[in-house]
């Protein structure tokens, strides 16, 4: 393959544009082709001019770089265009419905962004004296108050930086509590329907993970779980609502049995948007639960961050919560740290992060909570559940819905690829949705059903946008039921067609050298 200096590659453009006649540039009006940076840039080009370093003029003591670093560069305007063009080939919640199950890709109100950018919140430093950042402490405290009240729990740790980090925080508190009573247990029970981060977290904490099966109705098998309880079990981790999109109605009974056996209950509360304002996990016997602020309480996410996973604790675990945290003493917000923990918080297991957590997300969450109010948050849960049930009932005649008779779903609708013709599977339906201009749903998860398609429409979609999505998915599902072989080639309208996903994972093209090898 020849690549000319301007990056124009007629072969590639033609290959990706078999349906239409190729243009000189490979562009199709506003759909702009864009080669990779090492195909159009050069190691000698940069958008910045640096002065030459005078000989012997640095203080690196022999550690200075002696050979060029070899990064491909462009001029400043070319750099801006390169990344802007690439970004236009991406999908985003601001472009359309994002049905990714469990991820809660919902609209993020712009007022939150405006608040987070206020200089008094955005331009401060965690090492500033407490008296100069009282407003920021007030926001952290306010969000913590809302979280403990909404969940009916005794304490909150604000510092964990994602859902999975919150799980780690919760299990570290559980481990500390068990060790404090001289009862170091070794096993954590995780139902089959749990999110994958749950067993990973337990293993990371040094626990042996044992799986508890799901019932045919998509819920945790309570009898199997209770039969396994014993003096070696430290905790049970339950996702509620679970990853089949169902509420676990027996959680209270399970928690009672777990407590009677001397163990603790961790609840994965990442999908709290389905129950916020309706159920308080504290009333169900939960000892620790993380909440994904970036899902339920609205921060843009999905592009690699940021995340924020505060953890709420029961009375039993509160003394072990991590430092630092903000406490209100009279009119002042005071930071409780190692030096100030005193007797009351002396059992804290340590820190999850250097400082307080994701300040920008606390401001967004505070703005979201205050603009919705308690009644608005309750409506969030009602709308999330209503929208998911609308999707479930609008598609169950065409797509296998294994738990459609298990009662209403919660925030997401689960389908499988059973009953399709011509070897068409979940993957082909997902790729067909790309041609319809949608990001695919979550596929092949949860593992408890074969060929899963997990759809979370979220509470922020209107009926009109749900109807359009349902129409698109019905059209793809009808083709799949009829065994339409062209679905196996989808997507055909996207900038890139069906990828060899194994080769993409095993032989990623990340450098000029890879690209030259791939072209051979
Ligand atoms: C998203 C999610 C997690 C993990 O949260 P991160 O912020 O991505 O670490 C854990 N459990 C469930 C059920 C989730 O949906």
PDB file of C-alpha atoms in Angstrom, residues 259-471:
ATOM      1  CA  UNK A 259     -25.906 -11.555  59.513  1.00  0.00           C
ATOM      2  CA  UNK A 260     -27.065 -14.562  61.570  1.00  0.00           C
ATOM      3  CA  UNK A 261     -24.080 -16.441  60.119  1.00  0.00           C
ATOM      4  CA  UNK A 262     -21.719 -13.662  61.267  1.00  0.00           C
ATOM      5  CA  UNK A 263     -21.017 -12.315  57.760  1.00  0.00           C
ATOM      6  CA  UNK A 264     -21.695  -8.939  56.120  1.00  0.00           C
ATOM      7  CA  UNK A 265     -23.676  -7.818  53.091  1.00  0.00           C
ATOM      8  CA  UNK A 266     -22.090  -5.837  50.247  1.00  0.00           C
ATOM      9  CA  UNK A 267     -24.544  -4.446  47.727  1.00  0.00           C
ATOM     10  CA  UNK A 268     -23.457  -3.286  44.285  1.00  0.00           C
ATOM     11  CA  UNK A 269     -25.532  -0.126  43.965  1.00  0.00           C
ATOM     12  CA  UNK A 270     -24.172   1.040  40.610  1.00  0.00           C
ATOM     13  CA  UNK A 271     -27.692   0.946  39.186  1.00  0.00           C
ATOM     14  CA  UNK A 272     -29.288   2.963  41.974  1.00  0.00           C
ATOM     15  CA  UNK A 273     -31.123   5.060  39.373  1.00  0.00           C
ATOM     16  CA  UNK A 274     -33.732   2.269  39.223  1.00  0.00           C
ATOM     17  CA  UNK A 275     -34.635   2.496  42.923  1.00  0.00           C
ATOM     18  CA  UNK A 276     -33.547   5.925  44.176  1.00  0.00           C
ATOM     19  CA  UNK A 277     -36.297   7.479  46.289  1.00  0.00           C
ATOM     20  CA  UNK A 278     -38.273   4.201  46.279  1.00  0.00           C
ATOM     21  CA  UNK A 279     -36.220   1.805  48.436  1.00  0.00           C
ATOM     22  CA  UNK A 280     -33.537   2.466  51.042  1.00  0.00           C
ATOM     23  CA  UNK A 281     -30.864  -0.252  50.883  1.00  0.00           C
ATOM     24  CA  UNK A 282     -30.215   0.348  54.597  1.00  0.00           C
ATOM     25  CA  UNK A 283     -33.728  -0.997  55.291  1.00  0.00           C
ATOM     26  CA  UNK A 284     -32.821  -4.172  53.395  1.00  0.00           C
ATOM     27  CA  UNK A 285     -29.891  -4.993  55.702  1.00  0.00           C
ATOM     28  CA  UNK A 286     -27.067  -3.812  53.459  1.00  0.00           C
ATOM     29  CA  UNK A 287     -23.762  -3.066  55.268  1.00  0.00           C
ATOM     30  CA  UNK A 288     -21.858  -1.373  52.448  1.00  0.00           C
ATOM     31  CA  UNK A 289     -22.855  -0.180  48.994  1.00  0.00           C
ATOM     32  CA  UNK A 290     -21.192   1.946  46.348  1.00  0.00           C
ATOM     33  CA  UNK A 291     -23.127   4.432  44.280  1.00  0.00           C
ATOM     34  CA  UNK A 292     -21.864   5.452  40.853  1.00  0.00           C
ATOM     35  CA  UNK A 293     -22.251   9.237  40.784  1.00  0.00           C
ATOM     36  CA  UNK A 294     -21.351   9.063  37.077  1.00  0.00           C
ATOM     37  CA  UNK A 295     -24.412   6.912  36.453  1.00  0.00           C
ATOM     38  CA  UNK A 296     -27.214   7.761  38.868  1.00  0.00           C
ATOM     39  CA  UNK A 297     -26.189  11.323  39.660  1.00  0.00           C
ATOM     40  CA  UNK A 298     -25.255  12.398  36.175  1.00  0.00           C
ATOM     41  CA  UNK A 299     -21.682  13.039  35.122  1.00  0.00           C
ATOM     42  CA  UNK A 300     -20.577  12.535  31.519  1.00  0.00           C
ATOM     43  CA  UNK A 301     -18.775   9.196  31.362  1.00  0.00           C
ATOM     44  CA  UNK A 302     -18.068   6.327  29.017  1.00  0.00           C
ATOM     45  CA  UNK A 303     -15.021   7.845  27.382  1.00  0.00           C
ATOM     46  CA  UNK A 304     -12.684   6.666  30.099  1.00  0.00           C
ATOM     47  CA  UNK A 305     -13.770   8.822  32.972  1.00  0.00           C
ATOM     48  CA  UNK A 306     -14.121  10.517  35.254  1.00  0.00           C
ATOM     49  CA  UNK A 307     -15.846   8.230  37.724  1.00  0.00           C
ATOM     50  CA  UNK A 308     -16.850   8.622  41.335  1.00  0.00           C
ATOM     51  CA  UNK A 309     -18.022   5.791  43.568  1.00  0.00           C
ATOM     52  CA  UNK A 310     -18.920   6.957  47.097  1.00  0.00           C
ATOM     53  CA  UNK A 311     -19.633   4.117  49.527  1.00  0.00           C
ATOM     54  CA  UNK A 312     -22.340   4.186  52.198  1.00  0.00           C
ATOM     55  CA  UNK A 313     -21.903   2.138  55.365  1.00  0.00           C
ATOM     56  CA  UNK A 314     -24.176   0.636  58.047  1.00  0.00           C
ATOM     57  CA  UNK A 315     -23.630   1.365  61.779  1.00  0.00           C
ATOM     58  CA  UNK A 316     -21.553  -1.819  61.974  1.00  0.00           C
ATOM     59  CA  UNK A 317     -19.059  -0.656  59.365  1.00  0.00           C
ATOM     60  CA  UNK A 318     -19.082   3.125  59.917  1.00  0.00           C
ATOM     61  CA  UNK A 319     -16.122   3.092  62.370  1.00  0.00           C
ATOM     62  CA  UNK A 320     -13.925   1.482  59.698  1.00  0.00           C
ATOM     63  CA  UNK A 321     -14.699   3.986  56.925  1.00  0.00           C
ATOM     64  CA  UNK A 322     -11.674   5.492  55.163  1.00  0.00           C
ATOM     65  CA  UNK A 323     -10.162   8.914  55.795  1.00  0.00           C
ATOM     66  CA  UNK A 324     -10.300  11.753  55.047  1.00  0.00           C
ATOM     67  CA  UNK A 325     -13.836  13.023  55.370  1.00  0.00           C
ATOM     68  CA  UNK A 326     -15.619  16.263  56.034  1.00  0.00           C
ATOM     69  CA  UNK A 327     -17.533  16.748  59.271  1.00  0.00           C
ATOM     70  CA  UNK A 328     -19.743  19.672  60.158  1.00  0.00           C
ATOM     71  CA  UNK A 329     -18.889  21.149  63.554  1.00  0.00           C
ATOM     72  CA  UNK A 330     -21.165  24.086  64.324  1.00  0.00           C
ATOM     73  CA  UNK A 331     -20.890  26.469  61.381  1.00  0.00           C
ATOM     74  CA  UNK A 332     -17.540  25.073  60.243  1.00  0.00           C
ATOM     75  CA  UNK A 333     -16.675  22.179  57.961  1.00  0.00           C
ATOM     76  CA  UNK A 334     -13.715  20.316  59.419  1.00  0.00           C
ATOM     77  CA  UNK A 335     -11.511  17.774  57.696  1.00  0.00           C
ATOM     78  CA  UNK A 336     -11.104  14.539  59.648  1.00  0.00           C
ATOM     79  CA  UNK A 337      -7.674  13.121  58.826  1.00  0.00           C
ATOM     80  CA  UNK A 338      -5.187  10.804  60.521  1.00  0.00           C
ATOM     81  CA  UNK A 339      -4.112  13.548  62.982  1.00  0.00           C
ATOM     82  CA  UNK A 340      -7.680  14.585  63.785  1.00  0.00           C
ATOM     83  CA  UNK A 341      -9.383  11.171  63.672  1.00  0.00           C
ATOM     84  CA  UNK A 342      -9.183  10.750  67.430  1.00  0.00           C
ATOM     85  CA  UNK A 343     -10.846   7.923  69.284  1.00  0.00           C
ATOM     86  CA  UNK A 344     -14.094   8.067  67.346  1.00  0.00           C
ATOM     87  CA  UNK A 345     -12.583   7.278  63.919  1.00  0.00           C
ATOM     88  CA  UNK A 346      -9.420   5.530  65.094  1.00  0.00           C
ATOM     89  CA  UNK A 347     -10.489   2.242  63.496  1.00  0.00           C
ATOM     90  CA  UNK A 348     -10.472   3.639  59.939  1.00  0.00           C
ATOM     91  CA  UNK A 349      -8.743   1.234  57.578  1.00  0.00           C
ATOM     92  CA  UNK A 350      -6.762   4.043  55.897  1.00  0.00           C
ATOM     93  CA  UNK A 351      -7.197   5.936  52.646  1.00  0.00           C
ATOM     94  CA  UNK A 352      -8.588   5.104  49.202  1.00  0.00           C
ATOM     95  CA  UNK A 353      -6.985   8.153  47.600  1.00  0.00           C
ATOM     96  CA  UNK A 354      -4.605  10.932  48.506  1.00  0.00           C
ATOM     97  CA  UNK A 355      -7.321  13.558  48.874  1.00  0.00           C
ATOM     98  CA  UNK A 356     -11.108  13.883  48.908  1.00  0.00           C
ATOM     99  CA  UNK A 357     -12.193  12.268  45.638  1.00  0.00           C
ATOM    100  CA  UNK A 358     -13.564  13.780  42.430  1.00  0.00           C
ATOM    101  CA  UNK A 359     -14.505  17.327  43.377  1.00  0.00           C
ATOM    102  CA  UNK A 360     -15.917  18.166  39.934  1.00  0.00           C
ATOM    103  CA  UNK A 361     -18.302  15.246  40.188  1.00  0.00           C
ATOM    104  CA  UNK A 362     -19.440  16.191  43.678  1.00  0.00           C
ATOM    105  CA  UNK A 363     -20.403  19.603  42.330  1.00  0.00           C
ATOM    106  CA  UNK A 364     -22.255  18.003  39.393  1.00  0.00           C
ATOM    107  CA  UNK A 365     -24.033  15.574  41.724  1.00  0.00           C
ATOM    108  CA  UNK A 366     -24.998  18.378  44.130  1.00  0.00           C
ATOM    109  CA  UNK A 367     -26.384  20.397  41.237  1.00  0.00           C
ATOM    110  CA  UNK A 368     -28.298  17.348  39.958  1.00  0.00           C
ATOM    111  CA  UNK A 369     -29.710  16.527  43.420  1.00  0.00           C
ATOM    112  CA  UNK A 370     -30.762  20.103  44.203  1.00  0.00           C
ATOM    113  CA  UNK A 371     -32.307  20.698  40.778  1.00  0.00           C
ATOM    114  CA  UNK A 372     -34.321  17.453  40.957  1.00  0.00           C
ATOM    115  CA  UNK A 373     -35.218  17.558  44.644  1.00  0.00           C
ATOM    116  CA  UNK A 374     -36.383  14.448  46.511  1.00  0.00           C
ATOM    117  CA  UNK A 375     -39.565  14.198  44.420  1.00  0.00           C
ATOM    118  CA  UNK A 376     -37.602  14.546  41.174  1.00  0.00           C
ATOM    119  CA  UNK A 377     -35.179  11.784  42.176  1.00  0.00           C
ATOM    120  CA  UNK A 378     -38.107   9.479  42.908  1.00  0.00           C
ATOM    121  CA  UNK A 379     -39.417  10.245  39.434  1.00  0.00           C
ATOM    122  CA  UNK A 380     -35.986   9.357  38.017  1.00  0.00           C
ATOM    123  CA  UNK A 381     -36.463   5.789  39.277  1.00  0.00           C
ATOM    124  CA  UNK A 382     -40.054   5.628  38.063  1.00  0.00           C
ATOM    125  CA  UNK A 383     -39.149   6.857  34.575  1.00  0.00           C
ATOM    126  CA  UNK A 384     -36.081   4.587  34.314  1.00  0.00           C
ATOM    127  CA  UNK A 385     -38.264   1.572  35.104  1.00  0.00           C
ATOM    128  CA  UNK A 386     -41.154   2.706  32.902  1.00  0.00           C
ATOM    129  CA  UNK A 387     -38.866   3.260  29.901  1.00  0.00           C
ATOM    130  CA  UNK A 388     -37.170  -0.131  30.269  1.00  0.00           C
ATOM    131  CA  UNK A 389     -40.516  -1.918  30.546  1.00  0.00           C
ATOM    132  CA  UNK A 390     -41.746  -0.076  27.466  1.00  0.00           C
ATOM    133  CA  UNK A 391     -38.722  -1.400  25.547  1.00  0.00           C
ATOM    134  CA  UNK A 392     -39.237  -4.906  26.959  1.00  0.00           C
ATOM    135  CA  UNK A 393     -42.922  -5.092  26.020  1.00  0.00           C
ATOM    136  CA  UNK A 394     -42.345  -3.491  22.595  1.00  0.00           C
ATOM    137  CA  UNK A 395     -39.858  -6.136  21.508  1.00  0.00           C
ATOM    138  CA  UNK A 396     -40.766  -9.352  23.332  1.00  0.00           C
ATOM    139  CA  UNK A 397     -42.817 -10.604  20.352  1.00  0.00           C
ATOM    140  CA  UNK A 398     -39.708 -10.470  18.131  1.00  0.00           C
ATOM    141  CA  UNK A 399     -36.793 -11.130  20.479  1.00  0.00           C
ATOM    142  CA  UNK A 400     -36.556 -13.840  23.122  1.00  0.00           C
ATOM    143  CA  UNK A 401     -37.017 -12.182  26.544  1.00  0.00           C
ATOM    144  CA  UNK A 402     -36.059 -14.892  29.058  1.00  0.00           C
ATOM    145  CA  UNK A 403     -37.356 -13.139  32.162  1.00  0.00           C
ATOM    146  CA  UNK A 404     -40.381 -11.415  30.667  1.00  0.00           C
ATOM    147  CA  UNK A 405     -42.610 -13.504  32.946  1.00  0.00           C
ATOM    148  CA  UNK A 406     -40.541 -12.719  36.071  1.00  0.00           C
ATOM    149  CA  UNK A 407     -42.587  -9.531  36.544  1.00  0.00           C
ATOM    150  CA  UNK A 408     -41.681  -6.023  35.451  1.00  0.00           C
ATOM    151  CA  UNK A 409     -38.008  -5.361  34.826  1.00  0.00           C
ATOM    152  CA  UNK A 410     -36.177  -2.546  36.560  1.00  0.00           C
ATOM    153  CA  UNK A 411     -33.934  -0.154  34.602  1.00  0.00           C
ATOM    154  CA  UNK A 412     -32.993  -2.496  31.768  1.00  0.00           C
ATOM    155  CA  UNK A 413     -34.563  -5.039  29.426  1.00  0.00           C
ATOM    156  CA  UNK A 414     -32.824  -8.351  28.721  1.00  0.00           C
ATOM    157  CA  UNK A 415     -33.148 -10.246  25.429  1.00  0.00           C
ATOM    158  CA  UNK A 416     -31.276 -13.157  23.843  1.00  0.00           C
ATOM    159  CA  UNK A 417     -30.606 -14.358  20.299  1.00  0.00           C
ATOM    160  CA  UNK A 418     -32.619 -17.553  20.710  1.00  0.00           C
ATOM    161  CA  UNK A 419     -34.949 -18.256  17.793  1.00  0.00           C
ATOM    162  CA  UNK A 420     -33.089 -16.286  15.093  1.00  0.00           C
ATOM    163  CA  UNK A 421     -32.459 -17.890  11.698  1.00  0.00           C
ATOM    164  CA  UNK A 422     -29.501 -18.400   9.410  1.00  0.00           C
ATOM    165  CA  UNK A 423     -26.859 -18.452  12.154  1.00  0.00           C
ATOM    166  CA  UNK A 424     -27.539 -14.796  12.951  1.00  0.00           C
ATOM    167  CA  UNK A 425     -26.515 -13.955  16.479  1.00  0.00           C
ATOM    168  CA  UNK A 426     -26.418 -11.175  19.048  1.00  0.00           C
ATOM    169  CA  UNK A 427     -23.253  -9.723  17.484  1.00  0.00           C
ATOM    170  CA  UNK A 428     -24.968  -9.312  14.091  1.00  0.00           C
ATOM    171  CA  UNK A 429     -27.912  -7.486  15.686  1.00  0.00           C
ATOM    172  CA  UNK A 430     -25.490  -5.170  17.497  1.00  0.00           C
ATOM    173  CA  UNK A 431     -23.679  -4.423  14.224  1.00  0.00           C
ATOM    174  CA  UNK A 432     -27.005  -3.898  12.449  1.00  0.00           C
ATOM    175  CA  UNK A 433     -27.886  -1.239  15.027  1.00  0.00           C
ATOM    176  CA  UNK A 434     -24.700   0.643  14.100  1.00  0.00           C
ATOM    177  CA  UNK A 435     -26.002   0.956  10.527  1.00  0.00           C
ATOM    178  CA  UNK A 436     -29.214   2.383  11.997  1.00  0.00           C
ATOM    179  CA  UNK A 437     -27.107   5.080  13.714  1.00  0.00           C
ATOM    180  CA  UNK A 438     -27.217   3.715  17.266  1.00  0.00           C
ATOM    181  CA  UNK A 439     -24.528   2.605  19.638  1.00  0.00           C
ATOM    182  CA  UNK A 440     -25.153  -1.109  20.267  1.00  0.00           C
ATOM    183  CA  UNK A 441     -26.613  -2.401  23.505  1.00  0.00           C
ATOM    184  CA  UNK A 442     -24.490  -4.377  25.992  1.00  0.00           C
ATOM    185  CA  UNK A 443     -23.885  -7.789  24.426  1.00  0.00           C
ATOM    186  CA  UNK A 444     -23.060 -11.231  25.859  1.00  0.00           C
ATOM    187  CA  UNK A 445     -23.573  -9.913  29.397  1.00  0.00           C
ATOM    188  CA  UNK A 446     -24.953 -11.016  31.821  1.00  0.00           C
ATOM    189  CA  UNK A 447     -23.421 -14.456  31.436  1.00  0.00           C
ATOM    190  CA  UNK A 448     -26.405 -16.243  32.987  1.00  0.00           C
ATOM    191  CA  UNK A 449     -28.197 -16.274  29.626  1.00  0.00           C
ATOM    192  CA  UNK A 450     -26.771 -17.249  26.239  1.00  0.00           C
ATOM    193  CA  UNK A 451     -26.328 -14.471  23.649  1.00  0.00           C
ATOM    194  CA  UNK A 452     -27.517 -11.692  25.972  1.00  0.00           C
ATOM    195  CA  UNK A 453     -28.585  -8.253  24.769  1.00  0.00           C
ATOM    196  CA  UNK A 454     -29.001  -5.866  27.685  1.00  0.00           C
ATOM    197  CA  UNK A 455     -30.768  -2.587  26.930  1.00  0.00           C
ATOM    198  CA  UNK A 456     -30.893   0.332  29.344  1.00  0.00           C
ATOM    199  CA  UNK A 457     -32.828   3.220  27.797  1.00  0.00           C
ATOM    200  CA  UNK A 458     -32.473   5.348  30.977  1.00  0.00           C
ATOM    201  CA  UNK A 459     -34.964   7.819  32.390  1.00  0.00           C
ATOM    202  CA  UNK A 460     -33.982  10.737  30.166  1.00  0.00           C
ATOM    203  CA  UNK A 461     -35.352   9.408  26.852  1.00  0.00           C
ATOM    204  CA  UNK A 462     -38.688  10.739  25.597  1.00  0.00           C
ATOM    205  CA  UNK A 463     -41.380   8.412  24.244  1.00  0.00           C
ATOM    206  CA  UNK A 464     -40.620   9.672  20.741  1.00  0.00           C
ATOM    207  CA  UNK A 465     -36.944   8.790  20.972  1.00  0.00           C
ATOM    208  CA  UNK A 466     -37.781   5.386  22.491  1.00  0.00           C
ATOM    209  CA  UNK A 467     -40.238   4.722  19.648  1.00  0.00           C
ATOM    210  CA  UNK A 468     -37.581   5.531  17.071  1.00  0.00           C
ATOM    211  CA  UNK A 469     -35.055   3.233  18.755  1.00  0.00           C
ATOM    212  CA  UNK A 470     -37.631   0.450  19.090  1.00  0.00           C
ATOM    213  CA  UNK A 471     -38.497   0.873  15.403  1.00  0.00           C
TER     214      UNK A 471
END
